[in-house]
Amino acid sequence: MALLLSSVNLYANKALMEFLTEQREESCLYFCANCHVYFLHVFVDFQQNSKIVRHEAQIIQYLRQYLLRSDYVEVQTPILAEGAGGAVARPFRTAATEFSDRVISLRIAPELWLKRMVIGGFDRVFEIGPSFRNEGLDSIHNPEFTTCEFYRTYFGLEDLIGMTEDMFAGLADHVKLLVAKSFPSLKPASTSIEAPFKRIDFISGLETAINQQLPNLLLPDANDEVAKILRDRSIALPSSPTLPQMLDRLSATYLEPQCQTPTFIMHHPECLSPLAKSFLHPDNSQRIAARAELFVNSQEIANMYEEENSPFEQRRKFLEQNSHRTGESSSVMDESYLEALEWGLPPTGGFGCGIDRLCMLMSGAQRIGDVLSFGSLRNVVSLRRAVAAR
């Protein structure tokens, strides 16, 4: 959508400003009569959304100070590297003048770098910074996003859960004061964030929801058995019906809708958590991960687990992960990380949180673009495209 306007001081015209603000199309551009780009929709948005941007800065500052007070060291790890690990996702790829014969990837997560620092002697370390995934864009996903990850030695899953509850409950109280004092027009989610949070066991919760026992997920026919469970319930199979993706689809259908108040989905099947330690479930003997995901309003907010520190087990899990690899997802064997593990990673707990989604929750924003300074990637790409088309 484009509006051709005569030369007029838009910022001095309050009524016109309010009208333009109502035109909530992310790619919307406004032009003067002389066809020069006057400003992008996002500049109008600053008049509306500056409070959210400032609010997010306060949230990041709270998380940073919380971790610094607990003696964590803040670091910056590489964004560009040969290969991207720490998650299953399609990376952005580029080339560097100095290494023209190599494919360089933007990181999809800082996890493996931070665990290398733990191996090197940093017993409490964290990073707040950007990651990049060359995947879809919707109301809760943007290819460029900000995360907070921390790692601490001799920290188990229950320790991670307790710290997460304390940190987020404290943040919720902090946000209430901020909104009352500085941002009264914001309307954070009304969900109560008070510890202890609810818990759902992944396999037991799923079996209860579908009223059926899951097959042994380690057996060769597990893929077919789980696919049958989806078909029998008229649930569309994923485009790449691997075992991890089908289990994830079942979780999204039956478990995540139960997570309106803060809820940990815990003890995922091992195939969903290749970087986490695993053990046999005491009730059903399935091989599960020492992992928990925090959901609020059915959206994932944080992920945490006890880190796999055996180079032999990690190699086995990487091989299993590669057997489920689809398309261009980054899940190749990271030999340099396996070699680093041979030097000895102490028992370590790790935590990751999407800052942008957390800010959506704490501000009441409905779209991820609303908490980003210049909107989603669609906004950013539209600027250059529109200028080039003049």
Short mmCIF file of C-alpha atoms in Angstrom, two decimals:
data_model
loop_
_atom_site.label_atom_id
_atom_site.label_comp_id
_atom_site.label_asym_id
_atom_site.label_seq_id
_atom_site.Cartn_x
_atom_site.Cartn_y
_atom_site.Cartn_z
CA MET A 1 0.00 0.00 0.00
CA ALA A 2 1.32 3.46 -0.84
CA LEU A 3 -0.15 6.88 -0.16
CA LEU A 4 0.95 9.80 -2.36
CA LEU A 5 1.14 12.90 -0.20
CA SER A 6 1.88 16.51 -0.99
CA SER A 7 4.77 18.11 0.82
CA VAL A 8 3.53 18.42 4.36
CA ASN A 9 5.07 18.22 7.76
CA LEU A 10 3.67 14.84 8.73
CA TYR A 11 5.08 14.95 12.21
CA ALA A 12 3.27 18.22 12.90
CA ASN A 13 -0.09 16.89 11.72
CA LYS A 14 -1.48 14.86 14.61
CA ALA A 15 -4.68 13.76 12.86
CA LEU A 16 -2.76 12.60 9.79
CA MET A 17 -0.27 10.84 12.04
CA GLU A 18 -3.04 8.92 13.76
CA PHE A 19 -4.51 7.92 10.40
CA LEU A 20 -1.18 6.64 9.09
CA THR A 21 -0.57 4.75 12.30
CA GLU A 22 -3.79 2.84 11.70
CA GLN A 23 -2.47 1.56 8.35
CA ARG A 24 -0.82 -1.47 9.97
CA GLU A 25 0.66 -3.14 6.90
CA GLU A 26 4.27 -4.11 7.52
CA SER A 27 5.40 -3.32 3.97
CA CYS A 28 3.51 -0.03 3.83
CA LEU A 29 5.51 2.91 2.41
CA TYR A 30 4.60 6.54 2.16
CA PHE A 31 5.78 8.88 -0.60
CA CYS A 32 5.78 12.60 -1.22
CA ALA A 33 4.44 13.94 -4.50
CA ASN A 34 7.96 14.30 -5.87
CA CYS A 35 8.30 10.48 -5.58
CA HIS A 36 11.08 10.61 -3.01
CA VAL A 37 10.61 8.18 -0.16
CA TYR A 38 9.48 10.30 2.75
CA PHE A 39 9.56 7.68 5.46
CA LEU A 40 8.81 4.03 6.10
CA HIS A 41 5.85 2.82 8.09
CA VAL A 42 8.26 1.84 10.84
CA PHE A 43 9.12 5.47 11.46
CA VAL A 44 5.47 6.13 12.17
CA ASP A 45 5.54 3.04 14.37
CA PHE A 46 8.23 4.66 16.51
CA GLN A 47 5.57 7.14 17.59
CA GLN A 48 3.38 4.21 18.70
CA ASN A 49 5.90 1.52 19.63
CA SER A 50 8.79 3.44 21.17
CA LYS A 51 7.47 2.39 24.57
CA ILE A 52 7.79 -1.29 23.63
CA VAL A 53 11.34 -0.77 22.33
CA ARG A 54 12.33 0.99 25.57
CA HIS A 55 10.50 -1.69 27.55
CA GLU A 56 12.52 -4.43 25.84
CA ALA A 57 15.74 -2.60 26.72
CA GLN A 58 14.69 -2.68 30.38
CA ILE A 59 13.91 -6.41 30.18
CA ILE A 60 17.34 -7.15 28.71
CA GLN A 61 18.96 -5.03 31.40
CA TYR A 62 17.09 -6.93 34.12
CA LEU A 63 18.27 -10.31 32.79
CA ARG A 64 21.83 -9.05 32.45
CA GLN A 65 21.94 -7.67 35.99
CA TYR A 66 20.33 -10.83 37.41
CA LEU A 67 23.09 -12.96 35.91
CA LEU A 68 25.89 -10.55 36.80
CA ARG A 69 24.73 -10.50 40.42
CA SER A 70 25.03 -14.31 40.38
CA ASP A 71 28.69 -14.06 39.27
CA TYR A 72 28.14 -15.01 35.63
CA VAL A 73 30.62 -13.62 33.12
CA GLU A 74 29.15 -11.98 30.02
CA VAL A 75 30.95 -12.86 26.79
CA GLN A 76 30.58 -12.48 23.03
CA THR A 77 31.11 -15.53 20.84
CA PRO A 78 31.54 -15.76 17.04
CA ILE A 79 28.62 -15.02 14.75
CA LEU A 80 30.43 -16.08 11.57
CA ALA A 81 32.03 -19.51 11.35
CA GLU A 82 32.54 -22.47 9.07
CA GLY A 83 29.43 -24.44 9.95
CA ALA A 84 26.59 -23.68 12.37
CA GLY A 85 25.63 -25.86 15.32
CA GLY A 86 23.69 -25.82 18.58
CA ALA A 87 20.26 -26.37 16.99
CA VAL A 88 18.54 -28.04 14.04
CA ALA A 89 17.86 -25.17 11.63
CA ARG A 90 18.74 -23.92 8.16
CA PRO A 91 21.56 -21.36 8.45
CA PHE A 92 22.28 -18.31 6.35
CA ARG A 93 25.40 -18.92 4.29
CA THR A 94 27.87 -16.45 2.85
CA ALA A 95 31.51 -16.13 1.81
CA ALA A 96 34.46 -14.23 3.21
CA THR A 97 37.04 -12.51 1.02
CA GLU A 98 39.85 -14.05 3.05
CA PHE A 99 38.44 -17.60 2.71
CA SER A 100 36.87 -17.63 -0.75
CA ASP A 101 37.05 -21.43 -0.93
CA ARG A 102 34.95 -21.96 2.20
CA VAL A 103 31.27 -21.56 3.00
CA ILE A 104 30.74 -19.32 6.03
CA SER A 105 27.55 -19.60 8.10
CA LEU A 106 25.87 -17.17 10.46
CA ARG A 107 25.30 -18.82 13.80
CA ILE A 108 21.96 -20.39 14.57
CA ALA A 109 22.77 -20.52 18.31
CA PRO A 110 25.76 -19.63 20.52
CA GLU A 111 25.50 -22.86 22.51
CA LEU A 112 28.54 -24.80 21.33
CA TRP A 113 30.80 -21.75 21.65
CA LEU A 114 29.65 -21.08 25.20
CA LYS A 115 30.23 -24.70 26.20
CA ARG A 116 33.75 -24.47 24.78
CA MET A 117 34.26 -21.58 27.22
CA VAL A 118 33.05 -23.79 30.08
CA ILE A 119 35.59 -26.40 28.99
CA GLY A 120 38.19 -23.63 29.08
CA GLY A 121 37.46 -22.80 32.72
CA PHE A 122 34.51 -20.38 32.80
CA ASP A 123 32.20 -22.01 35.33
CA ARG A 124 29.39 -19.42 34.89
CA VAL A 125 29.03 -17.75 31.51
CA PHE A 126 26.28 -16.05 29.52
CA GLU A 127 25.66 -14.19 26.29
CA ILE A 128 22.87 -11.91 25.11
CA GLY A 129 23.01 -11.46 21.37
CA PRO A 130 21.62 -12.22 17.91
CA SER A 131 21.20 -15.53 16.13
CA PHE A 132 19.99 -16.19 12.59
CA ARG A 133 17.89 -18.97 11.06
CA ASN A 134 16.99 -19.03 7.38
CA GLU A 135 13.45 -20.21 7.97
CA GLY A 136 9.87 -18.95 8.11
CA LEU A 137 8.54 -15.59 9.21
CA ASP A 138 5.28 -15.24 11.12
CA SER A 139 3.85 -13.53 14.17
CA ILE A 140 6.30 -15.25 16.55
CA HIS A 141 9.25 -16.04 14.25
CA ASN A 142 11.79 -13.73 12.62
CA PRO A 143 14.96 -14.96 10.87
CA GLU A 144 17.05 -12.59 13.01
CA PHE A 145 16.33 -12.77 16.73
CA THR A 146 17.90 -12.16 20.13
CA THR A 147 18.59 -14.81 22.74
CA CYS A 148 19.95 -15.03 26.25
CA GLU A 149 21.90 -18.22 27.00
CA PHE A 150 23.75 -19.12 30.17
CA TYR A 151 25.77 -22.16 31.29
CA ARG A 152 26.81 -23.14 34.79
CA THR A 153 28.88 -26.05 36.00
CA TYR A 154 27.46 -28.57 38.50
CA PHE A 155 23.95 -27.29 37.82
CA GLY A 156 21.27 -29.93 37.30
CA LEU A 157 17.81 -29.75 35.76
CA GLU A 158 16.07 -28.97 39.05
CA ASP A 159 18.58 -26.16 39.64
CA LEU A 160 17.81 -24.75 36.18
CA ILE A 161 14.07 -24.93 36.81
CA GLY A 162 14.40 -23.22 40.20
CA MET A 163 16.55 -20.43 38.77
CA THR A 164 14.17 -19.94 35.83
CA GLU A 165 11.18 -19.64 38.16
CA ASP A 166 13.01 -17.13 40.36
CA MET A 167 14.29 -15.08 37.42
CA PHE A 168 10.99 -14.87 35.55
CA ALA A 169 8.85 -14.28 38.64
CA GLY A 170 11.21 -11.45 39.59
CA LEU A 171 11.08 -10.10 36.05
CA ALA A 172 7.26 -10.12 36.12
CA ASP A 173 7.28 -8.08 39.34
CA HIS A 174 9.84 -5.69 37.81
CA VAL A 175 7.68 -5.27 34.71
CA LYS A 176 4.61 -4.42 36.81
CA LEU A 177 6.53 -1.57 38.42
CA LEU A 178 7.90 -0.41 35.05
CA VAL A 179 4.48 -0.37 33.43
CA ALA A 180 2.90 1.49 36.35
CA LYS A 181 5.68 4.08 36.46
CA SER A 182 6.87 4.54 32.87
CA PHE A 183 4.71 2.63 30.36
CA PRO A 184 1.06 2.79 31.52
CA SER A 185 -0.27 2.30 27.96
CA LEU A 186 1.31 -1.18 27.71
CA LYS A 187 -0.85 -4.15 28.60
CA PRO A 188 1.33 -7.16 29.50
CA ALA A 189 -0.22 -10.61 29.42
CA SER A 190 -2.50 -11.07 32.40
CA THR A 191 -1.11 -14.55 33.04
CA SER A 192 0.15 -14.92 36.59
CA ILE A 193 3.87 -15.70 36.68
CA GLU A 194 4.35 -17.06 40.16
CA ALA A 195 6.50 -19.99 41.23
CA PRO A 196 6.27 -22.91 41.30
CA PHE A 197 5.32 -23.40 37.67
CA LYS A 198 3.17 -26.28 36.47
CA ARG A 199 4.92 -29.37 35.02
CA ILE A 200 3.93 -31.85 32.30
CA ASP A 201 5.92 -34.99 31.59
CA PHE A 202 6.27 -35.24 27.81
CA ILE A 203 5.63 -38.96 27.30
CA SER A 204 3.20 -39.54 30.18
CA GLY A 205 1.29 -36.37 29.32
CA LEU A 206 1.07 -37.33 25.67
CA GLU A 207 -0.07 -40.87 26.41
CA THR A 208 -2.78 -39.49 28.69
CA ALA A 209 -3.92 -37.00 26.05
CA ILE A 210 -4.16 -39.57 23.22
CA ASN A 211 -5.30 -42.41 25.52
CA GLN A 212 -2.68 -44.69 23.99
CA GLN A 213 0.78 -45.89 24.86
CA LEU A 214 3.60 -44.68 22.64
CA PRO A 215 5.78 -47.34 20.97
CA ASN A 216 9.36 -47.88 22.04
CA LEU A 217 10.91 -44.87 20.32
CA LEU A 218 14.29 -46.59 19.94
CA LEU A 219 12.96 -49.42 17.75
CA PRO A 220 13.22 -49.25 13.93
CA ASP A 221 9.44 -49.28 13.45
CA ALA A 222 8.87 -46.29 15.78
CA ASN A 223 8.59 -43.94 12.79
CA ASP A 224 5.73 -45.94 11.25
CA GLU A 225 3.98 -46.39 14.60
CA VAL A 226 4.03 -42.68 15.42
CA ALA A 227 2.93 -41.79 11.87
CA LYS A 228 -0.07 -44.10 12.38
CA ILE A 229 -0.97 -42.29 15.61
CA LEU A 230 -1.11 -39.00 13.69
CA ARG A 231 -3.12 -40.45 10.80
CA ASP A 232 -5.60 -42.15 13.12
CA ARG A 233 -6.33 -38.74 14.67
CA SER A 234 -6.50 -36.90 11.33
CA ILE A 235 -3.40 -34.86 12.18
CA ALA A 236 -1.46 -33.83 9.08
CA LEU A 237 2.00 -35.34 8.85
CA PRO A 238 4.91 -32.88 8.71
CA SER A 239 6.35 -32.23 5.26
CA SER A 240 9.35 -34.31 6.36
CA PRO A 241 7.79 -36.95 8.63
CA THR A 242 10.86 -37.80 10.70
CA LEU A 243 10.38 -39.15 14.21
CA PRO A 244 11.45 -35.88 15.92
CA GLN A 245 9.14 -33.78 13.75
CA MET A 246 6.16 -36.06 14.30
CA LEU A 247 6.68 -36.09 18.06
CA ASP A 248 6.98 -32.33 17.97
CA ARG A 249 3.68 -32.18 16.04
CA LEU A 250 1.98 -34.32 18.70
CA SER A 251 3.34 -32.05 21.43
CA ALA A 252 2.07 -28.96 19.60
CA THR A 253 -1.35 -30.57 19.25
CA TYR A 254 -1.86 -32.05 22.71
CA LEU A 255 0.63 -30.66 25.23
CA GLU A 256 1.33 -27.03 24.33
CA PRO A 257 -2.37 -26.00 24.43
CA GLN A 258 -2.34 -27.06 28.11
CA CYS A 259 0.37 -24.47 28.82
CA GLN A 260 -1.58 -21.25 29.31
CA THR A 261 -0.04 -20.51 32.70
CA PRO A 262 3.76 -20.93 32.96
CA THR A 263 4.35 -24.65 32.40
CA PHE A 264 7.42 -26.83 31.99
CA ILE A 265 7.13 -29.64 29.44
CA MET A 266 9.78 -32.03 30.71
CA HIS A 267 11.77 -35.12 29.82
CA HIS A 268 11.48 -35.09 26.04
CA PRO A 269 12.36 -38.19 24.04
CA GLU A 270 16.08 -38.41 23.41
CA CYS A 271 15.70 -37.90 19.65
CA LEU A 272 14.32 -34.40 20.30
CA SER A 273 17.31 -33.36 22.42
CA PRO A 274 20.65 -34.48 20.92
CA LEU A 275 22.74 -32.09 23.04
CA ALA A 276 21.17 -33.08 26.37
CA LYS A 277 22.04 -35.86 28.78
CA SER A 278 19.58 -38.74 28.66
CA PHE A 279 18.36 -41.56 30.87
CA LEU A 280 15.60 -44.19 31.05
CA HIS A 281 12.21 -42.95 32.16
CA PRO A 282 11.42 -44.67 35.50
CA ASP A 283 7.77 -45.26 34.57
CA ASN A 284 7.88 -46.39 30.92
CA SER A 285 11.55 -47.18 30.20
CA GLN A 286 11.64 -44.76 27.24
CA ARG A 287 14.99 -43.05 26.71
CA ILE A 288 14.42 -39.41 27.63
CA ALA A 289 16.41 -36.19 28.02
CA ALA A 290 17.13 -34.26 31.21
CA ARG A 291 15.39 -31.28 29.63
CA ALA A 292 12.54 -28.84 30.23
CA GLU A 293 10.87 -26.27 27.98
CA LEU A 294 8.95 -23.38 29.51
CA PHE A 295 5.71 -22.39 27.78
CA VAL A 296 3.40 -19.48 28.56
CA ASN A 297 0.18 -18.89 26.64
CA SER A 298 1.12 -21.98 24.58
CA GLN A 299 4.30 -20.31 23.30
CA GLU A 300 7.81 -21.53 24.06
CA ILE A 301 9.71 -18.98 26.13
CA ALA A 302 12.78 -20.88 27.37
CA ASN A 303 14.61 -24.18 26.98
CA MET A 304 17.01 -25.78 29.45
CA TYR A 305 18.81 -29.07 29.99
CA GLU A 306 21.73 -30.89 31.48
CA GLU A 307 24.43 -30.84 28.81
CA GLU A 308 25.74 -34.05 27.30
CA ASN A 309 29.42 -34.11 28.28
CA SER A 310 30.50 -37.53 27.04
CA PRO A 311 32.23 -37.24 23.64
CA PHE A 312 31.21 -40.82 22.86
CA GLU A 313 27.52 -40.32 23.69
CA GLN A 314 27.54 -36.98 21.90
CA ARG A 315 28.93 -38.59 18.75
CA ARG A 316 26.22 -41.24 18.90
CA LYS A 317 23.54 -38.57 19.27
CA PHE A 318 24.97 -36.49 16.42
CA LEU A 319 24.83 -39.59 14.20
CA GLU A 320 21.22 -40.19 15.24
CA GLN A 321 20.43 -36.54 14.58
CA ASN A 322 21.94 -36.77 11.11
CA SER A 323 19.74 -39.75 10.32
CA HIS A 324 16.75 -37.43 10.78
CA ARG A 325 18.28 -34.55 8.86
CA THR A 326 16.01 -32.89 6.30
CA GLY A 327 16.68 -30.32 3.58
CA GLU A 328 19.40 -27.83 4.43
CA SER A 329 19.07 -28.04 8.21
CA SER A 330 22.39 -27.64 9.94
CA SER A 331 23.05 -30.91 11.72
CA VAL A 332 26.34 -32.16 10.32
CA MET A 333 28.91 -33.77 12.58
CA ASP A 334 30.87 -31.10 14.45
CA GLU A 335 34.23 -32.81 14.92
CA SER A 336 35.84 -29.75 16.51
CA TYR A 337 33.20 -29.70 19.25
CA LEU A 338 33.58 -33.44 19.84
CA GLU A 339 37.33 -32.93 20.17
CA ALA A 340 36.72 -30.13 22.66
CA LEU A 341 34.56 -32.49 24.75
CA GLU A 342 37.51 -34.88 24.98
CA TRP A 343 39.29 -32.25 27.08
CA GLY A 344 36.48 -32.55 29.64
CA LEU A 345 33.21 -30.67 30.03
CA PRO A 346 32.19 -30.71 33.71
CA PRO A 347 28.55 -31.57 34.49
CA THR A 348 26.83 -28.43 33.20
CA GLY A 349 23.34 -26.99 33.01
CA GLY A 350 22.40 -24.75 30.11
CA PHE A 351 19.52 -22.31 29.55
CA GLY A 352 18.30 -20.46 26.46
CA CYS A 353 15.56 -17.85 26.18
CA GLY A 354 14.13 -15.94 23.22
CA ILE A 355 14.28 -12.30 24.27
CA ASP A 356 11.84 -11.10 21.62
CA ARG A 357 9.10 -13.55 22.63
CA LEU A 358 9.71 -12.76 26.27
CA CYS A 359 9.24 -9.08 25.50
CA MET A 360 6.02 -9.87 23.62
CA LEU A 361 4.71 -11.60 26.74
CA MET A 362 5.78 -8.78 29.05
CA SER A 363 4.45 -5.97 26.85
CA GLY A 364 1.30 -7.48 25.40
CA ALA A 365 2.59 -7.20 21.81
CA GLN A 366 0.86 -9.56 19.38
CA ARG A 367 3.56 -9.72 16.69
CA ILE A 368 7.30 -10.19 16.98
CA GLY A 369 7.79 -7.27 14.61
CA ASP A 370 6.24 -4.98 17.20
CA VAL A 371 9.12 -5.54 19.63
CA LEU A 372 11.89 -5.14 17.03
CA SER A 373 13.25 -1.64 16.44
CA PHE A 374 12.74 -1.79 12.68
CA GLY A 375 10.12 -4.52 12.55
CA SER A 376 10.47 -7.97 11.05
CA LEU A 377 12.71 -8.91 8.14
CA ARG A 378 9.80 -8.11 5.84
CA ASN A 379 9.99 -4.45 6.91
CA VAL A 380 13.75 -4.29 6.50
CA VAL A 381 13.74 -5.89 3.05
CA SER A 382 10.86 -3.67 1.90
CA LEU A 383 12.89 -0.52 2.46
CA ARG A 384 15.64 -1.34 -0.02
CA ARG A 385 13.22 -2.87 -2.52
CA ALA A 386 10.99 0.20 -2.50
CA VAL A 387 13.88 2.63 -2.90
CA ALA A 388 15.28 0.57 -5.80
CA ALA A 389 11.88 0.62 -7.53
CA ARG A 390 11.50 4.41 -7.45
#
